[in-house]
Amino acid sequence: DAKTTQPTSMDCAEGRAANLPCNHSTISGNEYVYWYRQIHSQGPQYIIHGLKNNETNEMASLIITEDRKSSTLILPHATLRDTAVYYCIVRELNGGSNYKLTFGKGTLLTVNP
Amino acid sequence: DSGVTQTPKHLITATGQRVTLRCSPRSGDLSVYWYQQSLDQGLQFLIQYYNGEERAKGNILERFSAQQFPDLHSELNLSSLELGDSALYFCASSGAGARKNIQYFGAGTRLSVL
């Protein structure tokens, strides 16, 4: 079962920052937080991941609370093409190449003109 | 473009039939994963292969099987198809080093069982 809780849906105005929250209160010390998104039946797209430090890449920023029980994905300037279902996933690090991603229901982010 | 190629894009078949879905991973990626996405179940992990060997199994039915070939491409075989097998099937791959912990997904195969 998914170990995360996300709002079902959110709206954001085009050009504004989109802040997508995720609760993962049962996360353990060796588990990473991953974010993927899926645009209308396309393949899921990797966005970002982190363990405990905040992370930033060309797509987004990931803010993880100090206790690691929650995180926020930030899209700094949302565009209409960012409308998608965003999945927050907790993934166990096992040091090898043997893992799976457990997708929950995600958050449908709708970016409005 | 993720670099993961899935064929065919669409597949329409009848109940009781057998189909094969194909996946070519990103260049150099040794791991291949298969996922099923149906309207009522969401994205479900089916199975993982690493360098030709099965590594992990998820909610894969006994009517389904997969394999990974020496050239690292993978095939998912679905047999005795039922209406409920209609879904999107995604393949993902992950690699070594810095790319080891990121799965990149293909565009999927949409299977319609009539």
mmCIF file with all atom_site columns, C-alpha atoms in Angstrom:
data_model
loop_
_atom_site.group_PDB
_atom_site.id
_atom_site.type_symbol
_atom_site.label_atom_id
_atom_site.label_alt_id
_atom_site.label_comp_id
_atom_site.label_asym_id
_atom_site.label_entity_id
_atom_site.label_seq_id
_atom_site.pdbx_PDB_ins_code
_atom_site.Cartn_x
_atom_site.Cartn_y
_atom_site.Cartn_z
_atom_site.occupancy
_atom_site.B_iso_or_equiv
_atom_site.pdbx_formal_charge
_atom_site.auth_seq_id
_atom_site.auth_comp_id
_atom_site.auth_asym_id
_atom_site.auth_atom_id
_atom_site.pdbx_PDB_model_num
ATOM 1   C CA . ASP A 1 1   ? 0.000   0.000   0.000   1.00 0.00 ? 1   ASP A CA 1
ATOM 2   C CA . ALA A 1 2   ? 1.070   3.572   -0.670  1.00 0.00 ? 2   ALA A CA 1
ATOM 3   C CA . LYS A 1 3   ? 2.676   5.174   2.376   1.00 0.00 ? 3   LYS A CA 1
ATOM 4   C CA . THR A 1 4   ? 1.744   8.715   1.432   1.00 0.00 ? 4   THR A CA 1
ATOM 5   C CA . THR A 1 5   ? -1.277  10.990  1.695   1.00 0.00 ? 5   THR A CA 1
ATOM 6   C CA . GLN A 1 6   ? -1.946  13.672  -0.899  1.00 0.00 ? 6   GLN A CA 1
ATOM 7   C CA . PRO A 1 7   ? -4.895  15.959  -1.615  1.00 0.00 ? 7   PRO A CA 1
ATOM 8   C CA . THR A 1 8   ? -7.101  14.627  -4.375  1.00 0.00 ? 8   THR A CA 1
ATOM 9   C CA . SER A 1 9   ? -6.957  17.805  -6.424  1.00 0.00 ? 9   SER A CA 1
ATOM 10  C CA . MET A 1 10  ? -5.557  21.317  -6.500  1.00 0.00 ? 10  MET A CA 1
ATOM 11  C CA . ASP A 1 11  ? -5.846  24.342  -8.720  1.00 0.00 ? 11  ASP A CA 1
ATOM 12  C CA . CYS A 1 12  ? -3.167  26.860  -9.608  1.00 0.00 ? 12  CYS A CA 1
ATOM 13  C CA . ALA A 1 13  ? -3.117  29.989  -11.750 1.00 0.00 ? 13  ALA A CA 1
ATOM 14  C CA . GLU A 1 14  ? -0.785  30.016  -14.714 1.00 0.00 ? 14  GLU A CA 1
ATOM 15  C CA . GLY A 1 15  ? 2.513   31.719  -13.891 1.00 0.00 ? 15  GLY A CA 1
ATOM 16  C CA . ARG A 1 16  ? 2.105   31.265  -10.163 1.00 0.00 ? 16  ARG A CA 1
ATOM 17  C CA . ALA A 1 17  ? 3.954   28.757  -7.993  1.00 0.00 ? 17  ALA A CA 1
ATOM 18  C CA . ALA A 1 18  ? 2.240   25.427  -7.439  1.00 0.00 ? 18  ALA A CA 1
ATOM 19  C CA . ASN A 1 19  ? 2.875   23.904  -4.017  1.00 0.00 ? 19  ASN A CA 1
ATOM 20  C CA . LEU A 1 20  ? 1.867   20.262  -3.761  1.00 0.00 ? 20  LEU A CA 1
ATOM 21  C CA . PRO A 1 21  ? 1.902   18.771  -0.248  1.00 0.00 ? 21  PRO A CA 1
ATOM 22  C CA . CYS A 1 22  ? 2.501   15.173  0.737   1.00 0.00 ? 22  CYS A CA 1
ATOM 23  C CA . ASN A 1 23  ? 2.321   13.495  4.125   1.00 0.00 ? 23  ASN A CA 1
ATOM 24  C CA . HIS A 1 24  ? 4.504   10.473  4.803   1.00 0.00 ? 24  HIS A CA 1
ATOM 25  C CA . SER A 1 25  ? 4.394   10.214  8.576   1.00 0.00 ? 25  SER A CA 1
ATOM 26  C CA . THR A 1 26  ? 5.593   6.591   8.702   1.00 0.00 ? 26  THR A CA 1
ATOM 27  C CA . ILE A 1 27  ? 8.703   7.164   6.600   1.00 0.00 ? 27  ILE A CA 1
ATOM 28  C CA . SER A 1 28  ? 11.828  5.519   7.935   1.00 0.00 ? 28  SER A CA 1
ATOM 29  C CA . GLY A 1 29  ? 15.410  6.695   7.871   1.00 0.00 ? 29  GLY A CA 1
ATOM 30  C CA . ASN A 1 30  ? 16.511  4.961   4.697   1.00 0.00 ? 30  ASN A CA 1
ATOM 31  C CA . GLU A 1 31  ? 13.500  5.812   2.592   1.00 0.00 ? 31  GLU A CA 1
ATOM 32  C CA . TYR A 1 32  ? 13.549  8.388   -0.163  1.00 0.00 ? 32  TYR A CA 1
ATOM 33  C CA . VAL A 1 33  ? 10.710  10.634  -1.288  1.00 0.00 ? 33  VAL A CA 1
ATOM 34  C CA . TYR A 1 34  ? 10.106  10.566  -5.046  1.00 0.00 ? 34  TYR A CA 1
ATOM 35  C CA . TRP A 1 35  ? 7.816   12.672  -7.173  1.00 0.00 ? 35  TRP A CA 1
ATOM 36  C CA . TYR A 1 36  ? 6.475   11.633  -10.544 1.00 0.00 ? 36  TYR A CA 1
ATOM 37  C CA . ARG A 1 37  ? 3.760   13.107  -12.690 1.00 0.00 ? 37  ARG A CA 1
ATOM 38  C CA . GLN A 1 38  ? 1.482   11.682  -15.329 1.00 0.00 ? 38  GLN A CA 1
ATOM 39  C CA . ILE A 1 39  ? -0.059  13.806  -18.034 1.00 0.00 ? 39  ILE A CA 1
ATOM 40  C CA . HIS A 1 40  ? -3.296  12.270  -19.282 1.00 0.00 ? 40  HIS A CA 1
ATOM 41  C CA . SER A 1 41  ? -2.439  8.587   -19.836 1.00 0.00 ? 41  SER A CA 1
ATOM 42  C CA . GLN A 1 42  ? 1.134   9.278   -20.890 1.00 0.00 ? 42  GLN A CA 1
ATOM 43  C CA . GLY A 1 43  ? 3.934   7.408   -19.131 1.00 0.00 ? 43  GLY A CA 1
ATOM 44  C CA . PRO A 1 44  ? 4.791   8.691   -15.652 1.00 0.00 ? 44  PRO A CA 1
ATOM 45  C CA . GLN A 1 45  ? 7.556   11.281  -15.739 1.00 0.00 ? 45  GLN A CA 1
ATOM 46  C CA . TYR A 1 46  ? 10.238  11.518  -13.067 1.00 0.00 ? 46  TYR A CA 1
ATOM 47  C CA . ILE A 1 47  ? 10.437  14.926  -11.431 1.00 0.00 ? 47  ILE A CA 1
ATOM 48  C CA . ILE A 1 48  ? 12.712  14.850  -8.411  1.00 0.00 ? 48  ILE A CA 1
ATOM 49  C CA . HIS A 1 49  ? 13.663  12.852  -5.330  1.00 0.00 ? 49  HIS A CA 1
ATOM 50  C CA . GLY A 1 50  ? 15.332  13.441  -1.986  1.00 0.00 ? 50  GLY A CA 1
ATOM 51  C CA . LEU A 1 51  ? 16.226  11.887  1.337   1.00 0.00 ? 51  LEU A CA 1
ATOM 52  C CA . LYS A 1 52  ? 16.381  14.695  3.873   1.00 0.00 ? 52  LYS A CA 1
ATOM 53  C CA . ASN A 1 53  ? 17.903  17.742  2.249   1.00 0.00 ? 53  ASN A CA 1
ATOM 54  C CA . ASN A 1 54  ? 15.941  20.076  0.032   1.00 0.00 ? 54  ASN A CA 1
ATOM 55  C CA . GLU A 1 55  ? 16.529  19.428  -3.638  1.00 0.00 ? 55  GLU A CA 1
ATOM 56  C CA . THR A 1 56  ? 16.158  21.531  -6.769  1.00 0.00 ? 56  THR A CA 1
ATOM 57  C CA . ASN A 1 57  ? 16.443  20.708  -10.437 1.00 0.00 ? 57  ASN A CA 1
ATOM 58  C CA . GLU A 1 58  ? 15.306  22.252  -13.688 1.00 0.00 ? 58  GLU A CA 1
ATOM 59  C CA . MET A 1 59  ? 11.743  21.077  -13.169 1.00 0.00 ? 59  MET A CA 1
ATOM 60  C CA . ALA A 1 60  ? 10.962  21.660  -9.519  1.00 0.00 ? 60  ALA A CA 1
ATOM 61  C CA . SER A 1 61  ? 12.055  22.022  -5.919  1.00 0.00 ? 61  SER A CA 1
ATOM 62  C CA . LEU A 1 62  ? 11.468  19.502  -3.158  1.00 0.00 ? 62  LEU A CA 1
ATOM 63  C CA . ILE A 1 63  ? 11.187  20.712  0.411   1.00 0.00 ? 63  ILE A CA 1
ATOM 64  C CA . ILE A 1 64  ? 11.325  17.999  3.076   1.00 0.00 ? 64  ILE A CA 1
ATOM 65  C CA . THR A 1 65  ? 10.502  18.883  6.669   1.00 0.00 ? 65  THR A CA 1
ATOM 66  C CA . GLU A 1 66  ? 13.158  18.340  9.290   1.00 0.00 ? 66  GLU A CA 1
ATOM 67  C CA . ASP A 1 67  ? 11.258  15.401  10.822  1.00 0.00 ? 67  ASP A CA 1
ATOM 68  C CA . ARG A 1 68  ? 10.771  14.023  7.274   1.00 0.00 ? 68  ARG A CA 1
ATOM 69  C CA . LYS A 1 69  ? 7.102   13.361  7.912   1.00 0.00 ? 69  LYS A CA 1
ATOM 70  C CA . SER A 1 70  ? 5.984   15.589  5.070   1.00 0.00 ? 70  SER A CA 1
ATOM 71  C CA . SER A 1 71  ? 7.250   17.252  1.935   1.00 0.00 ? 71  SER A CA 1
ATOM 72  C CA . THR A 1 72  ? 6.213   19.827  -0.640  1.00 0.00 ? 72  THR A CA 1
ATOM 73  C CA . LEU A 1 73  ? 6.847   19.805  -4.346  1.00 0.00 ? 73  LEU A CA 1
ATOM 74  C CA . ILE A 1 74  ? 7.138   23.302  -5.775  1.00 0.00 ? 74  ILE A CA 1
ATOM 75  C CA . LEU A 1 75  ? 6.685   24.146  -9.429  1.00 0.00 ? 75  LEU A CA 1
ATOM 76  C CA . PRO A 1 76  ? 7.935   27.738  -9.421  1.00 0.00 ? 76  PRO A CA 1
ATOM 77  C CA . HIS A 1 77  ? 6.047   29.053  -12.455 1.00 0.00 ? 77  HIS A CA 1
ATOM 78  C CA . ALA A 1 78  ? 3.248   26.717  -13.413 1.00 0.00 ? 78  ALA A CA 1
ATOM 79  C CA . THR A 1 79  ? 2.174   26.527  -17.044 1.00 0.00 ? 79  THR A CA 1
ATOM 80  C CA . LEU A 1 80  ? -0.852  24.919  -18.651 1.00 0.00 ? 80  LEU A CA 1
ATOM 81  C CA . ARG A 1 81  ? 1.379   21.981  -19.633 1.00 0.00 ? 81  ARG A CA 1
ATOM 82  C CA . ASP A 1 82  ? 1.954   21.236  -15.947 1.00 0.00 ? 82  ASP A CA 1
ATOM 83  C CA . THR A 1 83  ? -1.639  20.064  -15.606 1.00 0.00 ? 83  THR A CA 1
ATOM 84  C CA . ALA A 1 84  ? -1.203  16.433  -14.552 1.00 0.00 ? 84  ALA A CA 1
ATOM 85  C CA . VAL A 1 85  ? -1.564  13.921  -11.740 1.00 0.00 ? 85  VAL A CA 1
ATOM 86  C CA . TYR A 1 86  ? 1.369   14.270  -9.354  1.00 0.00 ? 86  TYR A CA 1
ATOM 87  C CA . TYR A 1 87  ? 2.454   11.237  -7.363  1.00 0.00 ? 87  TYR A CA 1
ATOM 88  C CA . CYS A 1 88  ? 4.424   11.387  -4.136  1.00 0.00 ? 88  CYS A CA 1
ATOM 89  C CA . ILE A 1 89  ? 6.126   8.041   -3.474  1.00 0.00 ? 89  ILE A CA 1
ATOM 90  C CA . VAL A 1 90  ? 8.170   6.742   -0.575  1.00 0.00 ? 90  VAL A CA 1
ATOM 91  C CA . ARG A 1 91  ? 10.785  4.312   -1.810  1.00 0.00 ? 91  ARG A CA 1
ATOM 92  C CA . GLU A 1 92  ? 12.976  2.115   0.287   1.00 0.00 ? 92  GLU A CA 1
ATOM 93  C CA . LEU A 1 93  ? 16.653  2.243   -0.494  1.00 0.00 ? 93  LEU A CA 1
ATOM 94  C CA . ASN A 1 94  ? 18.095  -1.257  -0.494  1.00 0.00 ? 94  ASN A CA 1
ATOM 95  C CA . GLY A 1 95  ? 21.461  -0.544  -1.997  1.00 0.00 ? 95  GLY A CA 1
ATOM 96  C CA . GLY A 1 96  ? 20.838  -2.642  -5.050  1.00 0.00 ? 96  GLY A CA 1
ATOM 97  C CA . SER A 1 97  ? 18.707  -2.456  -8.141  1.00 0.00 ? 97  SER A CA 1
ATOM 98  C CA . ASN A 1 98  ? 15.759  -4.308  -6.680  1.00 0.00 ? 98  ASN A CA 1
ATOM 99  C CA . TYR A 1 99  ? 12.897  -1.991  -5.883  1.00 0.00 ? 99  TYR A CA 1
ATOM 100 C CA . LYS A 1 100 ? 9.455   -1.013  -7.014  1.00 0.00 ? 100 LYS A CA 1
ATOM 101 C CA . LEU A 1 101 ? 7.472   2.191   -6.979  1.00 0.00 ? 101 LEU A CA 1
ATOM 102 C CA . THR A 1 102 ? 4.132   2.059   -5.195  1.00 0.00 ? 102 THR A CA 1
ATOM 103 C CA . PHE A 1 103 ? 1.855   4.656   -6.731  1.00 0.00 ? 103 PHE A CA 1
ATOM 104 C CA . GLY A 1 104 ? -1.098  6.012   -4.806  1.00 0.00 ? 104 GLY A CA 1
ATOM 105 C CA . LYS A 1 105 ? -3.890  8.075   -6.290  1.00 0.00 ? 105 LYS A CA 1
ATOM 106 C CA . GLY A 1 106 ? -1.842  11.271  -6.490  1.00 0.00 ? 106 GLY A CA 1
ATOM 107 C CA . THR A 1 107 ? -2.978  14.884  -6.765  1.00 0.00 ? 107 THR A CA 1
ATOM 108 C CA . LEU A 1 108 ? -4.628  16.172  -9.897  1.00 0.00 ? 108 LEU A CA 1
ATOM 109 C CA . LEU A 1 109 ? -3.113  19.608  -10.424 1.00 0.00 ? 109 LEU A CA 1
ATOM 110 C CA . THR A 1 110 ? -5.070  21.812  -12.784 1.00 0.00 ? 110 THR A CA 1
ATOM 111 C CA . VAL A 1 111 ? -3.321  24.938  -13.996 1.00 0.00 ? 111 VAL A CA 1
ATOM 112 C CA . ASN A 1 112 ? -5.826  27.568  -15.061 1.00 0.00 ? 112 ASN A CA 1
ATOM 113 C CA . PRO A 1 113 ? -5.246  30.402  -17.540 1.00 0.00 ? 113 PRO A CA 1
ATOM 114 C CA . ASP B 2 1   ? 11.312  11.412  -24.683 1.00 0.00 ? 1   ASP B CA 1
ATOM 115 C CA . SER B 2 2   ? 12.316  9.062   -21.856 1.00 0.00 ? 2   SER B CA 1
ATOM 116 C CA . GLY B 2 3   ? 14.377  6.780   -24.092 1.00 0.00 ? 3   GLY B CA 1
ATOM 117 C CA . VAL B 2 4   ? 12.198  3.773   -23.234 1.00 0.00 ? 4   VAL B CA 1
ATOM 118 C CA . THR B 2 5   ? 10.382  2.377   -26.267 1.00 0.00 ? 5   THR B CA 1
ATOM 119 C CA . GLN B 2 6   ? 7.216   0.327   -26.069 1.00 0.00 ? 6   GLN B CA 1
ATOM 120 C CA . THR B 2 7   ? 5.442   -1.386  -28.926 1.00 0.00 ? 7   THR B CA 1
ATOM 121 C CA . PRO B 2 8   ? 2.742   -1.567  -30.028 1.00 0.00 ? 8   PRO B CA 1
ATOM 122 C CA . LYS B 2 9   ? 1.082   1.659   -28.883 1.00 0.00 ? 9   LYS B CA 1
ATOM 123 C CA . HIS B 2 10  ? -2.380  0.170   -29.190 1.00 0.00 ? 10  HIS B CA 1
ATOM 124 C CA . LEU B 2 11  ? -3.592  -3.392  -29.220 1.00 0.00 ? 11  LEU B CA 1
ATOM 125 C CA . ILE B 2 12  ? -7.147  -4.609  -29.709 1.00 0.00 ? 12  ILE B CA 1
ATOM 126 C CA . THR B 2 13  ? -7.922  -8.262  -29.239 1.00 0.00 ? 13  THR B CA 1
ATOM 127 C CA . ALA B 2 14  ? -10.616 -10.654 -28.113 1.00 0.00 ? 14  ALA B CA 1
ATOM 128 C CA . THR B 2 15  ? -11.171 -12.562 -24.895 1.00 0.00 ? 15  THR B CA 1
ATOM 129 C CA . GLY B 2 16  ? -9.212  -15.783 -24.660 1.00 0.00 ? 16  GLY B CA 1
ATOM 130 C CA . GLN B 2 17  ? -6.430  -14.552 -26.916 1.00 0.00 ? 17  GLN B CA 1
ATOM 131 C CA . ARG B 2 18  ? -2.727  -14.101 -26.168 1.00 0.00 ? 18  ARG B CA 1
ATOM 132 C CA . VAL B 2 19  ? -0.647  -10.991 -26.812 1.00 0.00 ? 19  VAL B CA 1
ATOM 133 C CA . THR B 2 20  ? 2.958   -9.910  -26.397 1.00 0.00 ? 20  THR B CA 1
ATOM 134 C CA . LEU B 2 21  ? 4.031   -6.430  -25.391 1.00 0.00 ? 21  LEU B CA 1
ATOM 135 C CA . ARG B 2 22  ? 7.567   -5.320  -26.073 1.00 0.00 ? 22  ARG B CA 1
ATOM 136 C CA . CYS B 2 23  ? 9.857   -2.909  -24.252 1.00 0.00 ? 23  CYS B CA 1
ATOM 137 C CA . SER B 2 24  ? 13.295  -1.582  -25.160 1.00 0.00 ? 24  SER B CA 1
ATOM 138 C CA . PRO B 2 25  ? 14.985  0.052   -22.174 1.00 0.00 ? 25  PRO B CA 1
ATOM 139 C CA . ARG B 2 26  ? 17.172  3.155   -22.201 1.00 0.00 ? 26  ARG B CA 1
ATOM 140 C CA . SER B 2 27  ? 20.632  2.489   -23.529 1.00 0.00 ? 27  SER B CA 1
ATOM 141 C CA . GLY B 2 28  ? 22.742  0.897   -20.817 1.00 0.00 ? 28  GLY B CA 1
ATOM 142 C CA . ASP B 2 29  ? 19.872  0.298   -18.382 1.00 0.00 ? 29  ASP B CA 1
ATOM 143 C CA . LEU B 2 30  ? 19.891  -3.216  -16.957 1.00 0.00 ? 30  LEU B CA 1
ATOM 144 C CA . SER B 2 31  ? 16.604  -3.159  -15.032 1.00 0.00 ? 31  SER B CA 1
ATOM 145 C CA . VAL B 2 32  ? 13.190  -3.350  -16.626 1.00 0.00 ? 32  VAL B CA 1
ATOM 146 C CA . TYR B 2 33  ? 9.909   -2.999  -14.770 1.00 0.00 ? 33  TYR B CA 1
ATOM 147 C CA . TRP B 2 34  ? 6.352   -3.635  -15.916 1.00 0.00 ? 34  TRP B CA 1
ATOM 148 C CA . TYR B 2 35  ? 3.312   -1.800  -14.551 1.00 0.00 ? 35  TYR B CA 1
ATOM 149 C CA . GLN B 2 36  ? -0.394  -2.058  -15.252 1.00 0.00 ? 36  GLN B CA 1
ATOM 150 C CA . GLN B 2 37  ? -2.731  0.900   -15.042 1.00 0.00 ? 37  GLN B CA 1
ATOM 151 C CA . SER B 2 38  ? -6.443  0.309   -15.099 1.00 0.00 ? 38  SER B CA 1
ATOM 152 C CA . LEU B 2 39  ? -9.202  2.768   -14.286 1.00 0.00 ? 39  LEU B CA 1
ATOM 153 C CA . ASP B 2 40  ? -10.137 1.154   -10.998 1.00 0.00 ? 40  ASP B CA 1
ATOM 154 C CA . GLN B 2 41  ? -6.722  0.025   -9.748  1.00 0.00 ? 41  GLN B CA 1
ATOM 155 C CA . GLY B 2 42  ? -4.345  2.814   -10.636 1.00 0.00 ? 42  GLY B CA 1
ATOM 156 C CA . LEU B 2 43  ? -0.706  2.051   -11.411 1.00 0.00 ? 43  LEU B CA 1
ATOM 157 C CA . GLN B 2 44  ? 0.254   -1.414  -10.192 1.00 0.00 ? 44  GLN B CA 1
ATOM 158 C CA . PHE B 2 45  ? 3.720   -2.934  -10.249 1.00 0.00 ? 45  PHE B CA 1
ATOM 159 C CA . LEU B 2 46  ? 3.813   -6.297  -12.003 1.00 0.00 ? 46  LEU B CA 1
ATOM 160 C CA . ILE B 2 47  ? 7.387   -7.536  -12.262 1.00 0.00 ? 47  ILE B CA 1
ATOM 161 C CA . GLN B 2 48  ? 11.043  -6.515  -12.480 1.00 0.00 ? 48  GLN B CA 1
ATOM 162 C CA . TYR B 2 49  ? 13.948  -7.999  -14.402 1.00 0.00 ? 49  TYR B CA 1
ATOM 163 C CA . TYR B 2 50  ? 17.596  -7.196  -13.945 1.00 0.00 ? 50  TYR B CA 1
ATOM 164 C CA . ASN B 2 51  ? 20.102  -8.249  -16.587 1.00 0.00 ? 51  ASN B CA 1
ATOM 165 C CA . GLY B 2 52  ? 17.955  -11.142 -17.708 1.00 0.00 ? 52  GLY B CA 1
ATOM 166 C CA . GLU B 2 53  ? 16.891  -12.415 -14.308 1.00 0.00 ? 53  GLU B CA 1
ATOM 167 C CA . GLU B 2 54  ? 13.642  -11.918 -12.473 1.00 0.00 ? 54  GLU B CA 1
ATOM 168 C CA . ARG B 2 55  ? 14.238  -9.709  -9.437  1.00 0.00 ? 55  ARG B CA 1
ATOM 169 C CA . ALA B 2 56  ? 10.865  -8.824  -7.956  1.00 0.00 ? 56  ALA B CA 1
ATOM 170 C CA . LYS B 2 57  ? 7.242   -9.752  -8.430  1.00 0.00 ? 57  LYS B CA 1
ATOM 171 C CA . GLY B 2 58  ? 4.195   -7.677  -7.701  1.00 0.00 ? 58  GLY B CA 1
ATOM 172 C CA . ASN B 2 59  ? 0.541   -8.241  -8.484  1.00 0.00 ? 59  ASN B CA 1
ATOM 173 C CA . ILE B 2 60  ? 1.160   -10.257 -11.613 1.00 0.00 ? 60  ILE B CA 1
ATOM 174 C CA . LEU B 2 61  ? -1.431  -12.849 -12.565 1.00 0.00 ? 61  LEU B CA 1
ATOM 175 C CA . GLU B 2 62  ? -0.395  -16.407 -13.384 1.00 0.00 ? 62  GLU B CA 1
ATOM 176 C CA . ARG B 2 63  ? -1.769  -15.867 -16.912 1.00 0.00 ? 63  ARG B CA 1
ATOM 177 C CA . PHE B 2 64  ? 0.900   -13.205 -17.374 1.00 0.00 ? 64  PHE B CA 1
ATOM 178 C CA . SER B 2 65  ? 4.606   -13.812 -17.815 1.00 0.00 ? 65  SER B CA 1
ATOM 179 C CA . ALA B 2 66  ? 7.618   -11.785 -18.759 1.00 0.00 ? 66  ALA B CA 1
ATOM 180 C CA . GLN B 2 67  ? 11.208  -12.237 -19.786 1.00 0.00 ? 67  GLN B CA 1
ATOM 181 C CA . GLN B 2 68  ? 14.264  -10.136 -20.496 1.00 0.00 ? 68  GLN B CA 1
ATOM 182 C CA . PHE B 2 69  ? 16.508  -11.096 -23.370 1.00 0.00 ? 69  PHE B CA 1
ATOM 183 C CA . PRO B 2 70  ? 20.322  -10.879 -23.707 1.00 0.00 ? 70  PRO B CA 1
ATOM 184 C CA . ASP B 2 71  ? 19.995  -7.585  -25.577 1.00 0.00 ? 71  ASP B CA 1
ATOM 185 C CA . LEU B 2 72  ? 18.057  -6.356  -22.495 1.00 0.00 ? 72  LEU B CA 1
ATOM 186 C CA . HIS B 2 73  ? 14.738  -5.813  -24.217 1.00 0.00 ? 73  HIS B CA 1
ATOM 187 C CA . SER B 2 74  ? 11.789  -7.303  -22.397 1.00 0.00 ? 74  SER B CA 1
ATOM 188 C CA . GLU B 2 75  ? 8.477   -8.838  -23.347 1.00 0.00 ? 75  GLU B CA 1
ATOM 189 C CA . LEU B 2 76  ? 5.300   -9.155  -21.327 1.00 0.00 ? 76  LEU B CA 1
ATOM 190 C CA . ASN B 2 77  ? 3.077   -12.031 -22.388 1.00 0.00 ? 77  ASN B CA 1
ATOM 191 C CA . LEU B 2 78  ? -0.597  -11.919 -21.512 1.00 0.00 ? 78  LEU B CA 1
ATOM 192 C CA . SER B 2 79  ? -2.664  -15.044 -22.169 1.00 0.00 ? 79  SER B CA 1
ATOM 193 C CA . SER B 2 80  ? -6.276  -16.187 -21.816 1.00 0.00 ? 80  SER B CA 1
ATOM 194 C CA . LEU B 2 81  ? -7.206  -12.548 -21.911 1.00 0.00 ? 81  LEU B CA 1
ATOM 195 C CA . GLU B 2 82  ? -10.250 -11.323 -20.039 1.00 0.00 ? 82  GLU B CA 1
ATOM 196 C CA . LEU B 2 83  ? -12.200 -8.100  -20.349 1.00 0.00 ? 83  LEU B CA 1
ATOM 197 C CA . GLY B 2 84  ? -10.654 -6.914  -17.096 1.00 0.00 ? 84  GLY B CA 1
ATOM 198 C CA . ASP B 2 85  ? -7.179  -7.073  -18.582 1.00 0.00 ? 85  ASP B CA 1
ATOM 199 C CA . SER B 2 86  ? -7.972  -3.993  -20.633 1.00 0.00 ? 86  SER B CA 1
ATOM 200 C CA . ALA B 2 87  ? -5.535  -1.398  -19.350 1.00 0.00 ? 87  ALA B CA 1
ATOM 201 C CA . LEU B 2 88  ? -2.461  0.649   -20.046 1.00 0.00 ? 88  LEU B CA 1
ATOM 202 C CA . TYR B 2 89  ? 0.746   -1.331  -19.648 1.00 0.00 ? 89  TYR B CA 1
ATOM 203 C CA . PHE B 2 90  ? 3.901   0.621   -18.919 1.00 0.00 ? 90  PHE B CA 1
ATOM 204 C CA . CYS B 2 91  ? 7.482   -0.428  -18.996 1.00 0.00 ? 91  CYS B CA 1
ATOM 205 C CA . ALA B 2 92  ? 10.184  1.429   -17.098 1.00 0.00 ? 92  ALA B CA 1
ATOM 206 C CA . SER B 2 93  ? 13.932  1.050   -16.942 1.00 0.00 ? 93  SER B CA 1
ATOM 207 C CA . SER B 2 94  ? 16.652  2.096   -14.569 1.00 0.00 ? 94  SER B CA 1
ATOM 208 C CA . GLY B 2 95  ? 20.394  2.029   -14.891 1.00 0.00 ? 95  GLY B CA 1
ATOM 209 C CA . ALA B 2 96  ? 23.598  2.104   -13.000 1.00 0.00 ? 96  ALA B CA 1
ATOM 210 C CA . GLY B 2 97  ? 25.394  4.803   -11.058 1.00 0.00 ? 97  GLY B CA 1
ATOM 211 C CA . ALA B 2 98  ? 23.561  8.073   -10.717 1.00 0.00 ? 98  ALA B CA 1
ATOM 212 C CA . ARG B 2 99  ? 20.652  6.703   -12.791 1.00 0.00 ? 99  ARG B CA 1
ATOM 213 C CA . LYS B 2 100 ? 20.260  3.584   -10.656 1.00 0.00 ? 100 LYS B CA 1
ATOM 214 C CA . ASN B 2 101 ? 17.543  5.014   -8.482  1.00 0.00 ? 101 ASN B CA 1
ATOM 215 C CA . ILE B 2 102 ? 15.391  6.624   -11.151 1.00 0.00 ? 102 ILE B CA 1
ATOM 216 C CA . GLN B 2 103 ? 12.858  4.717   -13.209 1.00 0.00 ? 103 GLN B CA 1
ATOM 217 C CA . TYR B 2 104 ? 12.126  6.150   -16.637 1.00 0.00 ? 104 TYR B CA 1
ATOM 218 C CA . PHE B 2 105 ? 8.813   5.145   -18.162 1.00 0.00 ? 105 PHE B CA 1
ATOM 219 C CA . GLY B 2 106 ? 7.824   4.442   -21.712 1.00 0.00 ? 106 GLY B CA 1
ATOM 220 C CA . ALA B 2 107 ? 4.706   5.813   -23.369 1.00 0.00 ? 107 ALA B CA 1
ATOM 221 C CA . GLY B 2 108 ? 2.792   2.611   -22.714 1.00 0.00 ? 108 GLY B CA 1
ATOM 222 C CA . THR B 2 109 ? 0.732   0.088   -24.640 1.00 0.00 ? 109 THR B CA 1
ATOM 223 C CA . ARG B 2 110 ? -3.034  0.475   -24.493 1.00 0.00 ? 110 ARG B CA 1
ATOM 224 C CA . LEU B 2 111 ? -4.654  -2.952  -24.515 1.00 0.00 ? 111 LEU B CA 1
ATOM 225 C CA . SER B 2 112 ? -8.327  -3.294  -25.295 1.00 0.00 ? 112 SER B CA 1
ATOM 226 C CA . VAL B 2 113 ? -9.895  -6.723  -24.817 1.00 0.00 ? 113 VAL B CA 1
ATOM 227 C CA . LEU B 2 114 ? -13.288 -7.010  -26.507 1.00 0.00 ? 114 LEU B CA 1
#
